[in-house]
């Protein structure tokens, strides 16, 4: 890790009464929050609480029914293309092209985000060296172990140095040691100024975040640093906080 | 649901559509000097379940037209003074011209028509004698050598292109959905329309190559000539490829697994194309409801157009209906898939 940039007060994500309705069902119900630059923002909630829908709206994949939002300074209603240019996204499946080689995947996604060949080449070399991936460079992605794939998917999602990276349950299915290592990568990214917006089911991971929001039934029930939340709910750990809040949920897991 | 419906659909399709027997085939008749005998014979033919008199021609030009626009598959031409010759000379000529773009059907037409004529003659002159011979003279139009390739080349074209375009496109796109890379592509700054186009492009190229291969093989190996304009053929094929790609796109937007995409394009496209396009089984023989359904099978129109241009040697203006129907289908399919795609993004 190089120098650590403390979360500054520059707002990278701002939402105000962001709402998404599917027919009569309100998936996301007037959520308002702000995320600062370089922050690691944990986005928690039970299945069906509206996390994914909220994230899809912020990524420009889904149009909000009402409410405002800006991501990286761009309006999610009016400038979805600009939003997309300035964000990275990593899915829970660590989606990469299995039948392409490691470097081909990097080149493809770099190209999609409009990076020049030269830039891609330089950064690929640097990345391979940093991750100790040199030996895997020409291997097909499908032959990589899951932990490697996860690292690669994350590296690809921040390859074009976006302002924000959205991680959708990025640590599903990997062992605790790999998870721990993965969080080190997240810290590095945040330290370099990339804002990290991460959803997770693991409450121990919530402790690693700078701030955490907990969604229940489409609304944000709590939003603060893990330490403050634990104090407020008089809980020993984040799991305790989550249990208290999630119990209020009326929506049945679908 | 699908598993329960499948046997029902198959039994109906195979039971009704899969009949090569001749039924209500449209006939054009030319009898310049109509008389008692020709009248009776024409009535007899019309009354049979095999044929139906569609046009009474007044000259050979009418017959040409009937074949050209497909209103008739068989022409029966009585020579002048038919009954006089039959009673006096004991011999009269009758000419049977069959549309042999489908050689099997043409053979059947001629065979059944010959039977009717023969049985009529026997009634007319019960005594078995040399007198009263009706000599049918058979002519196979468009395909005098009765080469079956004339029939299956258009059919194979229709099937292969649909398979490559619709099936492979839908599977390729759904595969990305399954792997999750589609999501990654959609959050990227690339416009969804470009993502789709780039998924379609390889299959477009592939289909064009396939088209070229089939053409080369059929012309140089099977010796099926392209009698009409090659440009028209290419034009209608590109249109068909476009329809198929749009169909593949639509399938990819409504399915979420490769298996489902394969199943829908397999059962939903292959079966109708094989059975309802007129490739193997003549559409005229089908019951009304199936004939109606066959109107929605793009391959039916394409195969018809290819037969008309390639085998009959007519021009693009003679396949106006086919072109129009395929164009409308293309537009509707593109609109439907774009709409579906947008909904998914919402």
Coordinates of C-alpha atoms in Angstrom, one line a residue:
Chain A
X1 CA 0.0 0.0 0.0
X2 CA 1.2 3.4 -0.9
X3 CA -0.1 6.6 0.7
X4 CA -3.5 6.5 2.1
X5 CA -6.0 9.2 1.0
X6 CA -8.5 9.8 3.7
X7 CA -12.1 10.0 2.5
X8 CA -12.4 13.6 1.5
X9 CA -15.7 15.4 1.5
X10 CA -16.1 15.4 -2.3
X11 CA -19.4 13.6 -2.9
X12 CA -19.2 10.9 -5.5
X13 CA -22.7 9.4 -5.1
X14 CA -25.7 11.5 -4.1
X15 CA -29.2 10.2 -4.1
X16 CA -32.4 12.0 -3.0
X17 CA -35.6 10.1 -2.6
X18 CA -34.6 7.6 -5.2
X19 CA -37.6 5.3 -5.9
X20 CA -38.2 2.3 -8.1
X21 CA -41.6 0.8 -8.5
X22 CA -42.5 -2.3 -10.4
X23 CA -46.2 -2.0 -10.8
X24 CA -47.6 -1.7 -7.3
X25 CA -44.5 -3.1 -5.8
X26 CA -42.1 -0.5 -4.5
X27 CA -38.6 -2.2 -4.7
X28 CA -36.7 0.9 -3.6
X29 CA -38.6 3.4 -1.4
X30 CA -37.3 7.0 -1.3
X31 CA -33.7 6.3 -0.4
X32 CA -31.4 9.3 0.2
X33 CA -27.7 9.0 0.9
X34 CA -24.3 10.4 0.0
X35 CA -21.0 8.6 -0.5
X36 CA -17.7 10.5 -0.3
X37 CA -14.7 10.1 -2.6
X38 CA -12.4 7.2 -1.6
X39 CA -14.9 5.8 0.8
X40 CA -15.7 2.2 1.2
X41 CA -19.4 2.1 1.4
X42 CA -21.1 -1.1 2.5
X43 CA -24.6 -1.6 1.1
X44 CA -26.3 -4.2 3.3
X45 CA -29.7 -5.8 3.3
X46 CA -31.5 -9.1 3.3
X47 CA -32.3 -10.8 0.0
X48 CA -35.2 -8.9 -1.6
X49 CA -34.6 -5.7 0.4
X50 CA -33.9 -3.8 -2.8
X51 CA -30.1 -3.7 -2.8
X52 CA -29.7 -4.9 -6.3
X53 CA -32.4 -2.7 -7.7
X54 CA -30.8 0.4 -6.1
X55 CA -27.4 -0.6 -7.4
X56 CA -28.8 -1.1 -10.9
X57 CA -30.3 2.4 -10.9
X58 CA -26.9 3.9 -9.9
X59 CA -25.2 1.9 -12.7
X60 CA -27.6 3.3 -15.3
X61 CA -29.1 -0.2 -15.9
X62 CA -32.5 0.8 -14.6
X63 CA -34.4 4.0 -14.7
X64 CA -35.7 5.4 -11.4
X65 CA -39.4 5.9 -11.1
X66 CA -38.8 9.1 -9.2
X67 CA -36.2 10.8 -7.2
X68 CA -32.8 12.2 -8.1
X69 CA -29.3 10.8 -8.2
X70 CA -25.8 11.7 -9.3
X71 CA -22.9 9.3 -9.7
X72 CA -19.4 10.7 -10.3
X73 CA -21.1 14.1 -10.8
X74 CA -23.4 13.0 -13.5
X75 CA -27.2 12.8 -13.4
X76 CA -28.4 9.3 -13.6
X77 CA -31.6 10.4 -15.4
X78 CA -30.0 12.7 -18.0
X79 CA -26.4 11.4 -18.4
X80 CA -26.5 7.6 -18.0
X81 CA -23.8 7.3 -20.7
X82 CA -21.5 9.6 -18.7
X83 CA -22.2 7.7 -15.6
X84 CA -21.4 4.4 -17.3
X85 CA -18.0 5.8 -18.5
X86 CA -17.0 6.7 -14.9
X87 CA -17.9 3.5 -13.1
X88 CA -16.7 0.0 -12.8
X89 CA -18.8 -3.0 -12.1
X90 CA -18.0 -6.5 -10.8
X91 CA -20.8 -9.0 -10.6
X92 CA -21.2 -11.8 -8.1
X93 CA -20.3 -14.4 -10.7
X94 CA -16.9 -12.8 -11.4
X95 CA -18.1 -12.6 -14.9
X96 CA -15.3 -12.7 -17.5
X97 CA -15.1 -14.4 -20.8
X98 CA -14.1 -18.0 -19.9
X99 CA -12.9 -18.9 -23.4
X100 CA -10.6 -15.9 -23.7
X101 CA -7.1 -15.7 -22.2
X102 CA -6.4 -13.5 -19.2
X103 CA -4.7 -10.8 -21.2
X104 CA -7.5 -11.0 -23.9
X105 CA -10.1 -10.3 -21.2
X106 CA -8.2 -7.3 -20.0
X107 CA -7.7 -6.0 -23.5
X108 CA -11.4 -6.5 -24.4
X109 CA -12.7 -4.6 -21.4
X110 CA -10.0 -1.9 -21.6
X111 CA -11.0 -1.4 -25.2
X112 CA -14.7 -1.3 -24.4
X113 CA -14.0 1.6 -22.0
X114 CA -12.1 3.4 -24.7
X115 CA -8.6 3.0 -23.4
X116 CA -5.8 3.2 -26.0
X117 CA -3.7 0.1 -26.9
X118 CA -0.6 1.6 -25.4
X119 CA -2.3 2.4 -22.1
X120 CA -3.8 -1.1 -22.0
X121 CA -0.4 -2.7 -22.6
X122 CA 1.4 -0.7 -20.0
X123 CA -1.3 -1.2 -17.4
X124 CA -1.5 -4.9 -18.1
X125 CA 2.2 -5.4 -17.6
X126 CA 2.0 -3.4 -14.3
X127 CA -1.1 -5.4 -13.2
X128 CA 0.4 -8.8 -14.0
X129 CA 3.5 -7.9 -12.0
X130 CA 1.6 -6.6 -9.0
X131 CA -0.7 -9.6 -8.8
X132 CA 2.1 -12.1 -9.6
X133 CA 0.0 -13.2 -12.5
X134 CA 2.8 -13.3 -15.1
X135 CA 2.6 -17.1 -15.4
X136 CA -1.2 -17.0 -15.9
X137 CA -1.2 -14.3 -18.6
X138 CA -1.7 -16.7 -21.5
X139 CA -4.1 -19.1 -19.7
X140 CA -7.8 -19.3 -20.4
X141 CA -9.9 -17.7 -17.7
X142 CA -11.8 -20.9 -17.2
X143 CA -8.7 -22.7 -16.1
X144 CA -8.1 -20.2 -13.3
X145 CA -8.9 -21.1 -9.7
X146 CA -11.8 -19.1 -8.2
X147 CA -9.7 -16.8 -6.1
X148 CA -7.6 -15.8 -9.1
X149 CA -10.7 -15.2 -11.1
X150 CA -12.1 -13.0 -8.4
X151 CA -9.0 -10.9 -8.3
X152 CA -8.9 -10.7 -12.1
X153 CA -12.6 -9.7 -12.2
X154 CA -12.0 -6.9 -9.7
X155 CA -8.8 -5.7 -11.4
X156 CA -10.7 -5.6 -14.7
X157 CA -13.5 -3.6 -13.1
X158 CA -11.1 -0.9 -12.0
X159 CA -8.7 -1.2 -14.9
X160 CA -10.0 2.0 -16.5
X161 CA -9.6 3.8 -13.1
X162 CA -13.3 4.7 -12.7
X163 CA -14.4 7.1 -10.0
X164 CA -16.7 4.5 -8.4
X165 CA -16.6 0.8 -8.5
X166 CA -19.8 -1.2 -7.8
X167 CA -19.1 -4.6 -6.3
X168 CA -22.1 -6.9 -6.2
X169 CA -21.4 -9.5 -3.5
X170 CA -17.8 -9.8 -4.6
X171 CA -16.8 -12.5 -2.1
X172 CA -19.4 -15.2 -2.6
X173 CA -18.1 -18.7 -2.6
X174 CA -14.5 -18.0 -1.7
X175 CA -12.6 -19.1 1.4
X176 CA -11.9 -16.7 4.4
X177 CA -8.2 -16.3 3.5
X178 CA -9.0 -15.4 -0.1
X179 CA -11.7 -13.0 1.2
X180 CA -9.3 -11.3 3.5
X181 CA -6.8 -10.9 0.6
X182 CA -9.5 -9.6 -1.6
X183 CA -10.4 -6.9 1.0
X184 CA -6.8 -5.8 0.9
X185 CA -7.3 -5.1 -2.8
X186 CA -10.4 -3.2 -2.0
X187 CA -8.4 -1.0 0.5
X188 CA -5.7 -0.4 -2.1
X189 CA -8.3 0.7 -4.6
X190 CA -10.0 3.0 -2.1
X191 CA -6.6 4.4 -1.1
X192 CA -5.9 5.3 -4.7
X193 CA -9.1 7.4 -4.7
X194 CA -11.6 5.0 -6.2
X195 CA -14.8 5.0 -4.3
X196 CA -16.0 1.5 -3.5
X197 CA -19.7 0.7 -3.3
X198 CA -20.0 -2.9 -2.1
X199 CA -22.9 -5.2 -1.3
X200 CA -22.3 -8.1 0.9
X201 CA -24.0 -10.8 3.1
X202 CA -21.0 -11.3 5.3
X203 CA -21.3 -9.2 8.4
X204 CA -17.6 -9.4 9.3
X205 CA -17.0 -7.7 6.0
X206 CA -19.3 -4.9 7.0
X207 CA -16.9 -4.1 9.7
X208 CA -14.2 -3.4 7.1
X209 CA -16.3 -0.6 5.5
X210 CA -15.9 3.1 6.3
X211 CA -19.7 3.4 6.5
X212 CA -22.5 1.0 6.1
X213 CA -26.2 1.4 5.1
X214 CA -28.7 -1.3 5.9
X215 CA -31.7 -1.6 3.7
X216 CA -35.0 -3.1 5.0
X217 CA -38.1 -3.4 2.8
X218 CA -36.7 -0.9 0.2
X219 CA -35.8 1.8 2.8
X220 CA -32.5 2.6 4.4
X221 CA -33.0 1.9 8.1
X222 CA -29.6 2.7 9.3
X223 CA -26.5 4.5 7.9
X224 CA -23.3 5.2 9.8
X225 CA -19.9 3.9 10.5
X226 CA -19.8 0.3 11.9
X227 CA -18.6 1.6 15.3
X228 CA -21.4 4.1 15.7
X229 CA -24.0 1.6 14.6
X230 CA -22.8 -0.9 17.1
X231 CA -23.0 1.7 19.8
X232 CA -26.4 2.9 18.7
X233 CA -27.9 -0.6 18.7
X234 CA -26.0 -1.7 21.6
X235 CA -24.7 -4.7 19.7
X236 CA -21.4 -6.5 20.1
X237 CA -20.8 -6.8 16.3
X238 CA -22.4 -5.8 13.0
X239 CA -24.3 -9.1 12.9
X240 CA -26.2 -8.0 16.0
X241 CA -27.1 -4.7 14.4
X242 CA -28.3 -6.4 11.3
X243 CA -30.4 -9.0 13.2
X244 CA -32.2 -6.2 15.0
X245 CA -33.0 -4.3 11.9
X246 CA -33.7 -7.2 9.6
X247 CA -36.2 -8.6 12.0
X248 CA -38.5 -5.7 11.3
X249 CA -38.8 -6.7 7.7
X250 CA -42.3 -7.4 6.6
X251 CA -41.4 -8.4 3.1
X252 CA -41.1 -12.1 2.6
X253 CA -38.0 -13.2 0.8
X254 CA -38.9 -14.0 -2.7
Chain B
X1 CA -46.7 -27.5 -20.0
X2 CA -44.5 -27.8 -23.1
X3 CA -44.0 -31.4 -22.4
X4 CA -47.7 -32.0 -22.3
X5 CA -48.4 -30.0 -25.4
X6 CA -45.6 -31.3 -27.5
X7 CA -47.1 -34.7 -28.3
X8 CA -50.4 -33.1 -29.2
X9 CA -48.8 -30.6 -31.6
X10 CA -46.6 -33.3 -33.1
X11 CA -49.4 -35.7 -33.7
X12 CA -51.5 -33.0 -35.4
X13 CA -48.6 -31.8 -37.4
X14 CA -47.5 -35.2 -38.5
X15 CA -51.0 -36.4 -39.0
X16 CA -52.2 -33.5 -41.2
X17 CA -49.3 -31.7 -42.5
X18 CA -47.2 -34.7 -43.4
X19 CA -49.2 -35.9 -46.3
X20 CA -47.7 -36.1 -49.6
X21 CA -50.9 -37.3 -51.1
X22 CA -52.6 -35.1 -53.6
X23 CA -55.5 -33.1 -52.4
X24 CA -57.3 -30.2 -54.0
X25 CA -54.5 -29.4 -56.3
X26 CA -55.3 -26.3 -58.3
X27 CA -55.6 -27.0 -62.0
X28 CA -55.8 -24.8 -65.0
X29 CA -57.7 -26.1 -68.0
X30 CA -57.5 -25.1 -71.6
X31 CA -60.1 -26.4 -74.0
X32 CA -60.4 -24.2 -77.0
X33 CA -63.3 -26.2 -78.5
X34 CA -65.3 -27.3 -75.5
X35 CA -67.8 -30.1 -76.1
X36 CA -69.7 -32.7 -74.3
X37 CA -66.7 -35.0 -73.7
X38 CA -64.3 -32.3 -72.5
X39 CA -67.0 -30.9 -70.3
X40 CA -67.6 -34.2 -68.6
X41 CA -64.0 -34.9 -68.2
X42 CA -63.3 -31.5 -66.7
X43 CA -66.2 -32.0 -64.3
X44 CA -64.9 -35.4 -63.4
X45 CA -61.5 -33.9 -62.6
X46 CA -63.0 -31.1 -60.6
X47 CA -65.2 -33.5 -58.6
X48 CA -62.4 -35.7 -57.5
X49 CA -60.8 -34.9 -54.2
X50 CA -57.4 -34.6 -55.8
X51 CA -58.0 -31.7 -58.0
X52 CA -59.9 -28.4 -58.2
X53 CA -60.3 -26.4 -61.3
X54 CA -59.0 -23.0 -60.5
X55 CA -58.7 -21.3 -63.9
X56 CA -60.3 -21.8 -67.2
X57 CA -57.7 -20.6 -69.6
X58 CA -58.5 -19.1 -73.0
X59 CA -55.0 -19.3 -74.5
X60 CA -51.6 -20.5 -73.6
X61 CA -50.7 -17.1 -72.1
X62 CA -53.3 -17.7 -69.3
X63 CA -51.6 -21.0 -68.5
X64 CA -48.2 -19.3 -68.3
X65 CA -49.6 -16.8 -65.9
X66 CA -51.3 -19.4 -63.7
X67 CA -48.0 -21.2 -63.3
X68 CA -46.1 -18.0 -62.8
X69 CA -48.1 -16.7 -59.9
X70 CA -48.7 -20.1 -58.5
X71 CA -52.4 -20.3 -58.9
X72 CA -52.1 -23.7 -60.6
X73 CA -49.7 -26.6 -60.3
X74 CA -51.1 -28.6 -63.1
X75 CA -52.4 -27.7 -66.6
X76 CA -54.7 -29.9 -68.6
X77 CA -54.9 -29.0 -72.3
X78 CA -57.3 -30.6 -74.7
X79 CA -56.4 -30.6 -78.3
X80 CA -58.8 -29.0 -80.7
X81 CA -61.7 -31.2 -81.7
X82 CA -61.1 -33.5 -78.9
X83 CA -64.3 -35.5 -78.9
X84 CA -64.5 -35.7 -82.6
X85 CA -61.0 -37.1 -82.9
X86 CA -61.8 -39.5 -80.0
X87 CA -64.8 -40.9 -81.7
X88 CA -63.7 -40.8 -85.3
X89 CA -60.0 -41.3 -85.2
X90 CA -60.2 -43.3 -82.0
X91 CA -57.4 -41.3 -80.6
X92 CA -57.2 -37.9 -79.0
X93 CA -54.4 -36.0 -77.4
X94 CA -54.4 -34.4 -74.0
X95 CA -51.5 -32.5 -72.6
X96 CA -50.6 -32.5 -68.9
X97 CA -48.2 -29.9 -67.8
X98 CA -47.1 -30.1 -64.2
X99 CA -45.1 -27.6 -62.1
X100 CA -42.1 -29.8 -61.4
X101 CA -40.3 -27.5 -58.9
X102 CA -41.5 -30.2 -56.5
X103 CA -40.8 -33.3 -58.6
X104 CA -42.5 -35.8 -56.3
X105 CA -45.7 -33.8 -56.2
X106 CA -45.6 -33.4 -60.0
X107 CA -45.3 -37.1 -60.5
X108 CA -48.3 -37.7 -58.3
X109 CA -50.4 -35.0 -60.1
X110 CA -49.7 -36.6 -63.5
X111 CA -50.4 -40.1 -62.1
X112 CA -53.7 -39.2 -60.5
X113 CA -54.9 -37.1 -63.5
X114 CA -54.0 -39.9 -65.8
X115 CA -56.0 -42.3 -63.7
X116 CA -59.1 -40.1 -63.8
X117 CA -58.8 -39.7 -67.6
X118 CA -58.4 -43.4 -68.0
X119 CA -61.3 -44.4 -65.9
X120 CA -63.5 -41.9 -67.8
X121 CA -62.4 -43.4 -71.1
X122 CA -63.3 -46.8 -69.9
X123 CA -66.8 -45.7 -69.0
X124 CA -67.2 -43.9 -72.2
X125 CA -66.2 -46.9 -74.2
X126 CA -66.7 -50.0 -72.1
X127 CA -65.5 -52.3 -74.9
X128 CA -61.8 -52.7 -74.6
X129 CA -60.6 -51.7 -78.0
X130 CA -57.9 -49.9 -79.7
X131 CA -60.4 -47.2 -80.4
X132 CA -61.0 -44.4 -77.9
X133 CA -57.5 -44.0 -76.9
X134 CA -56.8 -40.8 -75.0
X135 CA -53.1 -40.2 -75.2
X136 CA -51.8 -38.1 -72.4
X137 CA -48.7 -36.2 -73.2
X138 CA -46.8 -35.2 -70.1
X139 CA -44.6 -32.2 -69.7
X140 CA -42.7 -31.4 -66.6
X141 CA -42.4 -27.6 -66.4
X142 CA -39.2 -26.0 -64.9
X143 CA -37.6 -29.3 -64.1
X144 CA -37.9 -31.6 -67.1
X145 CA -35.3 -34.1 -65.8
X146 CA -37.2 -34.4 -62.5
X147 CA -34.1 -33.7 -60.4
X148 CA -35.1 -33.7 -56.8
X149 CA -32.4 -31.2 -55.9
X150 CA -34.6 -28.6 -57.5
X151 CA -36.9 -29.1 -54.6
X152 CA -34.6 -29.5 -51.7
X153 CA -32.0 -26.8 -52.5
X154 CA -34.4 -24.0 -51.7
X155 CA -35.6 -26.0 -48.6
X156 CA -32.2 -26.5 -47.3
X157 CA -31.3 -22.8 -47.8
X158 CA -34.4 -21.9 -45.8
X159 CA -33.6 -24.2 -43.0
X160 CA -29.8 -23.7 -42.7
X161 CA -30.0 -20.0 -42.7
X162 CA -32.7 -20.0 -40.1
X163 CA -30.8 -22.4 -37.9
X164 CA -27.5 -20.5 -38.1
X165 CA -29.1 -17.1 -37.7
X166 CA -31.9 -17.6 -35.2
X167 CA -30.6 -20.5 -33.2
X168 CA -26.9 -19.6 -33.0
X169 CA -27.6 -15.9 -32.3
X170 CA -30.1 -16.6 -29.6
X171 CA -27.8 -19.1 -28.0
X172 CA -24.8 -16.8 -28.2
X173 CA -26.6 -13.9 -26.5
X174 CA -28.2 -16.1 -23.9
X175 CA -24.9 -17.6 -23.1
X176 CA -23.6 -14.2 -22.2
X177 CA -26.6 -13.7 -20.0
X178 CA -25.9 -17.0 -18.2
X179 CA -22.2 -16.2 -17.8
X180 CA -23.0 -12.7 -16.5
X181 CA -20.9 -11.0 -19.1
X182 CA -24.0 -9.4 -20.6
X183 CA -24.4 -7.5 -17.4
X184 CA -20.8 -6.3 -17.6
X185 CA -21.3 -5.2 -21.2
X186 CA -24.5 -3.4 -20.3
X187 CA -22.9 -1.3 -17.5
X188 CA -20.1 -0.4 -19.8
X189 CA -20.4 2.8 -21.8
X190 CA -21.0 0.8 -25.0
X191 CA -24.5 1.4 -26.3
X192 CA -26.7 -1.7 -25.9
X193 CA -27.6 -1.5 -29.6
X194 CA -23.9 -1.8 -30.5
X195 CA -23.5 -4.7 -28.1
X196 CA -26.4 -6.5 -29.9
X197 CA -25.0 -5.7 -33.3
X198 CA -21.6 -7.0 -32.5
X199 CA -23.2 -10.2 -31.2
X200 CA -25.1 -10.5 -34.4
X201 CA -22.4 -9.6 -36.9
X202 CA -20.5 -12.9 -36.8
X203 CA -23.6 -14.9 -37.5
X204 CA -24.5 -12.6 -40.3
X205 CA -21.1 -13.2 -41.9
X206 CA -21.5 -16.9 -41.3
X207 CA -24.9 -17.1 -43.0
X208 CA -23.6 -15.2 -46.0
X209 CA -20.8 -17.7 -46.3
X210 CA -23.2 -20.5 -45.9
X211 CA -25.5 -19.1 -48.5
X212 CA -22.5 -18.9 -50.9
X213 CA -21.5 -22.4 -50.2
X214 CA -24.9 -23.8 -50.8
X215 CA -25.2 -21.9 -54.0
X216 CA -21.8 -23.1 -55.3
X217 CA -22.6 -26.7 -54.3
X218 CA -26.1 -26.6 -55.9
X219 CA -24.9 -25.0 -59.1
X220 CA -21.7 -27.0 -59.6
X221 CA -22.3 -30.3 -57.9
X222 CA -26.0 -30.8 -58.0
X223 CA -26.4 -28.9 -61.3
X224 CA -29.3 -26.9 -60.2
X225 CA -29.1 -23.7 -62.2
X226 CA -30.0 -20.3 -61.0
X227 CA -32.4 -19.5 -63.8
X228 CA -33.5 -16.2 -62.6
X229 CA -31.6 -13.1 -61.5
X230 CA -28.8 -13.9 -59.1
X231 CA -29.0 -10.4 -57.7
X232 CA -32.7 -10.9 -56.8
X233 CA -31.8 -14.2 -55.1
X234 CA -29.1 -12.5 -53.0
X235 CA -31.5 -9.7 -52.1
X236 CA -34.2 -12.0 -50.9
X237 CA -31.7 -14.1 -49.0
X238 CA -30.3 -11.1 -47.2
X239 CA -33.8 -10.1 -46.3
X240 CA -34.4 -13.6 -45.0
X241 CA -31.1 -13.6 -43.0
X242 CA -32.2 -10.3 -41.5
X243 CA -35.6 -11.8 -40.5
X244 CA -33.8 -14.8 -38.9
X245 CA -31.4 -12.7 -37.0
X246 CA -34.2 -10.6 -35.6
X247 CA -36.0 -13.8 -34.7
X248 CA -32.9 -15.0 -32.8
X249 CA -32.7 -11.6 -31.0
X250 CA -36.3 -11.9 -29.9
X251 CA -35.7 -15.4 -28.7
X252 CA -32.7 -14.3 -26.7
X253 CA -34.6 -11.5 -25.0
X254 CA -37.4 -13.8 -23.8
X255 CA -35.2 -16.7 -22.6
X256 CA -32.6 -16.7 -19.9
X257 CA -30.9 -20.1 -20.3
X258 CA -29.1 -21.6 -23.3
X259 CA -31.2 -24.7 -22.9
X260 CA -34.5 -22.7 -23.2
X261 CA -33.1 -20.8 -26.2
X262 CA -32.1 -24.1 -27.9
X263 CA -35.5 -25.6 -27.1
X264 CA -37.5 -22.7 -28.5
X265 CA -35.5 -22.4 -31.6
X266 CA -35.3 -26.1 -32.0
X267 CA -38.9 -27.0 -31.5
X268 CA -40.4 -23.6 -32.3
X269 CA -38.5 -23.0 -35.5
X270 CA -37.1 -26.3 -36.8
X271 CA -40.4 -28.2 -36.7
X272 CA -42.5 -25.5 -38.5
X273 CA -39.8 -25.0 -41.0
X274 CA -39.6 -28.7 -41.8
X275 CA -43.3 -29.3 -41.8
X276 CA -45.1 -26.1 -42.6
X277 CA -42.8 -24.3 -45.1
X278 CA -43.7 -26.4 -48.1
X279 CA -40.2 -27.8 -48.1
X280 CA -41.3 -31.4 -47.8
X281 CA -45.0 -31.4 -47.7
X282 CA -47.0 -29.2 -50.1
X283 CA -48.9 -26.4 -48.3
X284 CA -52.0 -26.9 -50.5
X285 CA -52.6 -30.3 -49.0
X286 CA -52.8 -29.0 -45.4
X287 CA -56.1 -28.4 -43.6
X288 CA -57.1 -24.7 -43.4
X289 CA -55.8 -24.1 -39.9
X290 CA -52.3 -25.4 -40.7
X291 CA -52.3 -23.5 -44.0
X292 CA -53.1 -20.4 -41.9
X293 CA -50.3 -21.0 -39.5
X294 CA -47.9 -21.6 -42.3
X295 CA -48.3 -18.0 -43.2
X296 CA -46.4 -17.0 -40.1
X297 CA -43.4 -19.2 -41.0
X298 CA -40.9 -17.0 -42.6
X299 CA -39.2 -19.9 -44.4
X300 CA -42.5 -20.6 -46.3
X301 CA -42.2 -17.2 -48.0
X302 CA -38.5 -17.5 -48.5
X303 CA -38.6 -21.0 -50.0
X304 CA -41.4 -19.9 -52.3
X305 CA -39.4 -16.9 -53.5
X306 CA -36.2 -19.0 -54.0
X307 CA -38.2 -21.6 -56.0
X308 CA -39.7 -18.9 -58.1
X309 CA -36.4 -17.1 -58.8
X310 CA -34.0 -20.0 -58.9
X311 CA -36.0 -22.7 -60.5
X312 CA -38.8 -21.0 -62.4
X313 CA -36.4 -18.3 -63.5
X314 CA -38.7 -15.4 -62.8
X315 CA -37.7 -12.0 -61.5
X316 CA -38.1 -10.2 -58.2
X317 CA -41.3 -8.6 -59.3
X318 CA -42.9 -12.0 -59.3
X319 CA -42.2 -12.6 -55.7
X320 CA -43.6 -9.2 -54.5
X321 CA -45.8 -10.9 -51.9
X322 CA -42.9 -12.8 -50.5
X323 CA -40.7 -9.8 -50.3
X324 CA -43.5 -7.7 -48.7
X325 CA -44.3 -10.4 -46.1
X326 CA -40.7 -10.9 -45.2
X327 CA -40.1 -7.2 -44.9
X328 CA -43.1 -6.8 -42.6
X329 CA -41.9 -9.7 -40.5
X330 CA -38.4 -8.2 -40.2
X331 CA -39.8 -4.8 -39.1
X332 CA -42.2 -6.4 -36.6
X333 CA -39.5 -8.7 -35.2
X334 CA -37.0 -5.9 -34.7
X335 CA -39.6 -3.7 -33.0
X336 CA -40.6 -6.6 -30.7
X337 CA -37.1 -7.5 -29.7
X338 CA -36.0 -3.9 -29.1
X339 CA -39.1 -3.4 -27.0
X340 CA -38.5 -6.6 -25.1
X341 CA -34.9 -5.6 -24.6
X342 CA -35.8 -2.2 -23.2
X343 CA -38.2 -3.7 -20.8
X344 CA -35.5 -5.9 -19.5
X345 CA -33.3 -2.9 -18.9
X346 CA -36.0 -1.1 -16.9

